[in-house]
mmCIF file of C-alpha atoms in Angstrom:
data_model
loop_
_atom_site.group_PDB
_atom_site.id
_atom_site.type_symbol
_atom_site.label_atom_id
_atom_site.label_comp_id
_atom_site.label_asym_id
_atom_site.label_seq_id
_atom_site.Cartn_x
_atom_site.Cartn_y
_atom_site.Cartn_z
ATOM 1 C CA MET A 1 55.861 160.578 23.065
ATOM 2 C CA SER A 2 59.478 161.487 22.348
ATOM 3 C CA GLN A 3 62.389 160.868 24.638
ATOM 4 C CA THR A 4 66.032 161.866 24.775
ATOM 5 C CA LEU A 5 68.667 159.447 25.992
ATOM 6 C CA LEU A 6 72.225 160.410 26.881
ATOM 7 C CA VAL A 7 74.689 157.568 26.467
ATOM 8 C CA PRO A 8 78.160 158.419 27.773
ATOM 9 C CA LEU A 9 80.752 155.998 26.432
ATOM 10 C CA ASP A 10 84.286 155.338 27.482
ATOM 11 C CA LEU A 11 85.904 154.491 24.110
ATOM 12 C CA ASN A 12 88.537 152.463 25.980
ATOM 13 C CA GLN A 13 85.865 150.141 27.366
ATOM 14 C CA GLU A 14 84.827 148.359 24.218
ATOM 15 C CA SER A 15 83.645 145.277 26.159
ATOM 16 C CA ALA A 16 80.752 147.379 27.414
ATOM 17 C CA PHE A 17 79.459 148.466 24.032
ATOM 18 C CA GLU A 18 77.311 145.411 23.340
ATOM 19 C CA SER A 19 75.404 145.574 26.608
ATOM 20 C CA ILE A 20 75.054 149.397 26.505
ATOM 21 C CA PHE A 21 73.578 149.357 23.016
ATOM 22 C CA ALA A 22 71.325 146.420 23.860
ATOM 23 C CA ALA A 23 69.876 148.547 26.685
ATOM 24 C CA VAL A 24 69.532 151.595 24.441
ATOM 25 C CA LYS A 25 67.687 149.559 21.810
ATOM 26 C CA ARG A 26 65.301 148.104 24.445
ATOM 27 C CA ILE A 27 64.438 151.551 25.786
ATOM 28 C CA ALA A 28 64.371 153.490 22.557
ATOM 29 C CA ASP A 29 60.956 154.008 21.108
ATOM 30 C CA SER A 30 62.047 153.811 17.442
ATOM 31 C CA LYS A 31 61.707 157.130 15.574
ATOM 32 C CA ASN A 32 60.531 159.012 18.678
ATOM 33 C CA THR A 33 63.872 158.655 20.442
ATOM 34 C CA ARG A 34 66.857 160.916 20.205
ATOM 35 C CA VAL A 35 70.086 159.309 21.398
ATOM 36 C CA ILE A 36 73.100 161.497 22.225
ATOM 37 C CA LEU A 37 76.324 159.552 22.300
ATOM 38 C CA LEU A 38 78.840 161.406 24.476
ATOM 39 C CA THR A 39 82.464 160.739 25.206
ATOM 40 C CA VAL A 40 84.460 162.907 27.616
ATOM 41 C CA ILE A 41 88.177 163.273 27.308
ATOM 42 C CA PRO A 42 89.484 163.782 30.840
ATOM 43 C CA GLU A 43 91.226 167.050 31.530
ATOM 44 C CA ILE A 44 94.967 166.661 31.567
ATOM 45 C CA SER A 45 96.692 168.623 34.306
ATOM 46 C CA VAL A 46 99.528 170.794 33.148
ATOM 47 C CA GLY A 47 101.676 169.431 35.999
ATOM 48 C CA VAL A 48 101.073 165.830 35.017
ATOM 49 C CA LEU A 49 101.534 165.984 31.272
ATOM 50 C CA PRO A 50 103.104 169.371 30.386
ATOM 51 C CA PHE A 51 103.786 168.417 26.747
ATOM 52 C CA ILE A 52 100.167 167.835 25.635
ATOM 53 C CA GLY A 53 99.190 170.860 23.670
ATOM 54 C CA LEU A 54 95.930 172.104 22.235
ATOM 55 C CA ASP A 55 96.628 170.525 18.856
ATOM 56 C CA GLU A 56 97.035 167.100 20.468
ATOM 57 C CA MET A 57 93.852 167.532 22.487
ATOM 58 C CA ASN A 58 91.917 168.580 19.384
ATOM 59 C CA ASN A 59 93.283 165.574 17.525
ATOM 60 C CA LEU A 60 92.042 163.301 20.352
ATOM 61 C CA GLY A 61 88.642 164.915 19.939
ATOM 62 C CA ARG A 62 88.602 164.303 16.187
ATOM 63 C CA VAL A 63 89.615 160.678 16.624
ATOM 64 C CA ALA A 64 86.925 160.180 19.302
ATOM 65 C CA ARG A 65 84.272 161.754 17.045
ATOM 66 C CA VAL A 66 85.125 159.402 14.166
ATOM 67 C CA GLN A 67 84.988 156.404 16.518
ATOM 68 C CA LEU A 68 81.615 157.450 17.930
ATOM 69 C CA GLU A 69 80.142 158.056 14.478
ATOM 70 C CA ARG A 70 81.284 154.646 13.295
ATOM 71 C CA LEU A 71 79.857 153.058 16.410
ATOM 72 C CA ALA A 72 76.528 154.907 16.096
ATOM 73 C CA GLU A 73 76.088 153.904 12.465
ATOM 74 C CA GLN A 74 76.994 150.293 13.251
ATOM 75 C CA GLU A 75 74.837 149.954 16.384
ATOM 76 C CA LEU A 76 71.940 152.404 15.804
ATOM 77 C CA GLY A 77 71.874 153.011 12.087
ATOM 78 C CA ASP A 78 68.572 154.660 11.063
ATOM 79 C CA ALA A 79 66.538 153.052 13.840
ATOM 80 C CA VAL A 80 66.675 156.192 15.976
ATOM 81 C CA ALA A 81 67.867 159.762 15.616
ATOM 82 C CA TRP A 82 71.347 160.066 17.057
ATOM 83 C CA GLU A 83 74.037 162.670 17.453
ATOM 84 C CA ILE A 84 77.603 162.771 18.689
ATOM 85 C CA GLU A 85 79.204 164.988 21.280
ATOM 86 C CA VAL A 86 82.835 165.012 22.365
ATOM 87 C CA ARG A 87 83.848 167.084 25.386
ATOM 88 C CA ILE A 88 86.981 167.734 27.349
ATOM 89 C CA GLY A 89 86.579 168.055 31.123
ATOM 90 C CA PRO A 90 85.961 166.263 34.404
ATOM 91 C CA VAL A 91 84.131 163.163 33.302
ATOM 92 C CA PRO A 92 81.301 162.772 35.908
ATOM 93 C CA ARG A 93 80.583 166.521 36.082
ATOM 94 C CA THR A 94 80.526 166.808 32.258
ATOM 95 C CA ILE A 95 78.088 163.890 31.980
ATOM 96 C CA VAL A 96 75.770 165.442 34.585
ATOM 97 C CA SER A 97 75.920 168.912 32.978
ATOM 98 C CA ARG A 98 75.254 167.559 29.469
ATOM 99 C CA GLY A 99 72.258 165.645 30.813
ATOM 100 C CA GLU A 100 70.902 168.900 32.194
ATOM 101 C CA HIS A 101 71.755 170.846 29.015
ATOM 102 C CA TYR A 102 69.825 168.435 26.803
ATOM 103 C CA ASN A 103 67.063 167.946 29.357
ATOM 104 C CA VAL A 104 67.460 164.167 28.856
ATOM 105 C CA ASP A 105 64.869 161.662 30.051
ATOM 106 C CA MET A 106 67.536 159.132 30.957
ATOM 107 C CA ILE A 107 71.271 158.591 31.144
ATOM 108 C CA ILE A 108 72.345 155.076 30.191
ATOM 109 C CA MET A 109 75.899 154.195 31.134
ATOM 110 C CA ALA A 110 78.145 151.275 31.918
ATOM 111 C CA SER A 111 79.629 150.318 35.234
ATOM 112 C CA HIS A 112 82.131 147.686 36.143
ATOM 113 C CA ASN A 113 83.230 145.851 39.205
ATOM 114 C CA PRO A 114 85.283 148.441 41.050
ATOM 115 C CA VAL A 115 88.908 148.150 41.917
ATOM 116 C CA TYR A 116 90.202 149.532 45.154
ATOM 117 C CA TRP A 117 90.948 152.870 43.466
ATOM 118 C CA ASP A 118 87.239 153.232 42.554
ATOM 119 C CA VAL A 119 86.175 152.440 46.086
ATOM 120 C CA LEU A 120 88.370 155.134 47.509
ATOM 121 C CA LEU A 121 87.574 157.862 44.961
ATOM 122 C CA GLY A 122 84.201 156.744 43.628
ATOM 123 C CA SER A 123 83.583 155.394 40.172
ATOM 124 C CA THR A 124 82.335 157.645 37.407
ATOM 125 C CA ALA A 125 78.957 155.928 37.448
ATOM 126 C CA ALA A 126 78.621 156.363 41.202
ATOM 127 C CA GLN A 127 79.407 160.090 40.959
ATOM 128 C CA VAL A 128 76.925 160.601 38.152
ATOM 129 C CA VAL A 129 74.228 158.785 40.173
ATOM 130 C CA ARG A 130 75.039 160.886 43.210
ATOM 131 C CA HIS A 131 74.911 164.241 41.461
ATOM 132 C CA SER A 132 72.408 163.946 38.606
ATOM 133 C CA ARG A 133 68.731 164.825 38.848
ATOM 134 C CA ARG A 134 68.047 162.664 35.786
ATOM 135 C CA SER A 135 66.927 159.030 35.684
ATOM 136 C CA ILE A 136 69.915 156.813 35.242
ATOM 137 C CA LEU A 137 70.270 153.237 34.055
ATOM 138 C CA ILE A 138 73.539 151.626 35.076
ATOM 139 C CA VAL A 139 74.343 148.647 32.885
ATOM 140 C CA ARG A 140 76.600 146.271 34.832
ATOM 141 C CA GLN A 141 79.044 144.327 32.733
ATOM 142 C CA PRO A 142 78.355 140.574 32.981
ATOM 143 C CA GLY A 143 81.228 138.462 34.091
ATOM 144 C CA ASP A 144 83.597 141.318 34.661
ATOM 145 C CA LYS A 145 86.372 140.703 37.061
ATOM 146 C CA PRO A 146 87.959 143.541 38.958
ATOM 147 C CA ALA A 147 90.826 145.004 37.011
ATOM 148 C CA HIS A 148 94.341 144.283 38.099
ATOM 149 C CA ILE A 149 95.670 146.807 40.567
ATOM 150 C CA ASN A 150 98.629 148.534 38.997
ATOM 151 C CA ASP A 151 101.452 150.263 40.875
ATOM 152 C CA VAL A 152 99.726 153.636 40.800
ATOM 153 C CA SER A 153 96.576 152.207 42.404
ATOM 154 C CA ARG A 154 98.665 150.326 44.945
ATOM 155 C CA ASP A 155 100.577 153.522 45.843
ATOM 156 C CA ALA A 156 97.279 155.378 46.274
ATOM 157 C CA LEU A 157 96.111 152.703 48.709
ATOM 158 C CA MET A 158 99.223 153.338 50.824
ATOM 159 C CA LEU A 159 98.415 157.011 51.304
#
């Protein structure tokens, strides 16, 4: 029986890679599994960063693709069929829509101990769980401590 796994990765969260790929390898049924590694570059609002152009966004996409390919070869090699996808958009919604598009059997993604900002707005993992009709495995990061609250987060708490 074949299965398709969607594995959204935040390329800035390297500490999660080991546990995510350990979960993927446990669930993958060798050659009968297709793994789609996805990274989503968040949309950048024109009002927030008006000087980011299409060329810069495309360059971010190329860099992300190279990183994902290197990671896939290193972690998955030839053990399973894998492919790479890089998207730009709202992260949780894009993950959910790509899961539907590929008709995946499971989404495997990392979560972390939330900071106050996540509690107020909802973490990416929580939003995906809330809105997806697919099975989801959330891989908690062992020993994570909540991230330091920066000034932006603190200001948001004051609203």
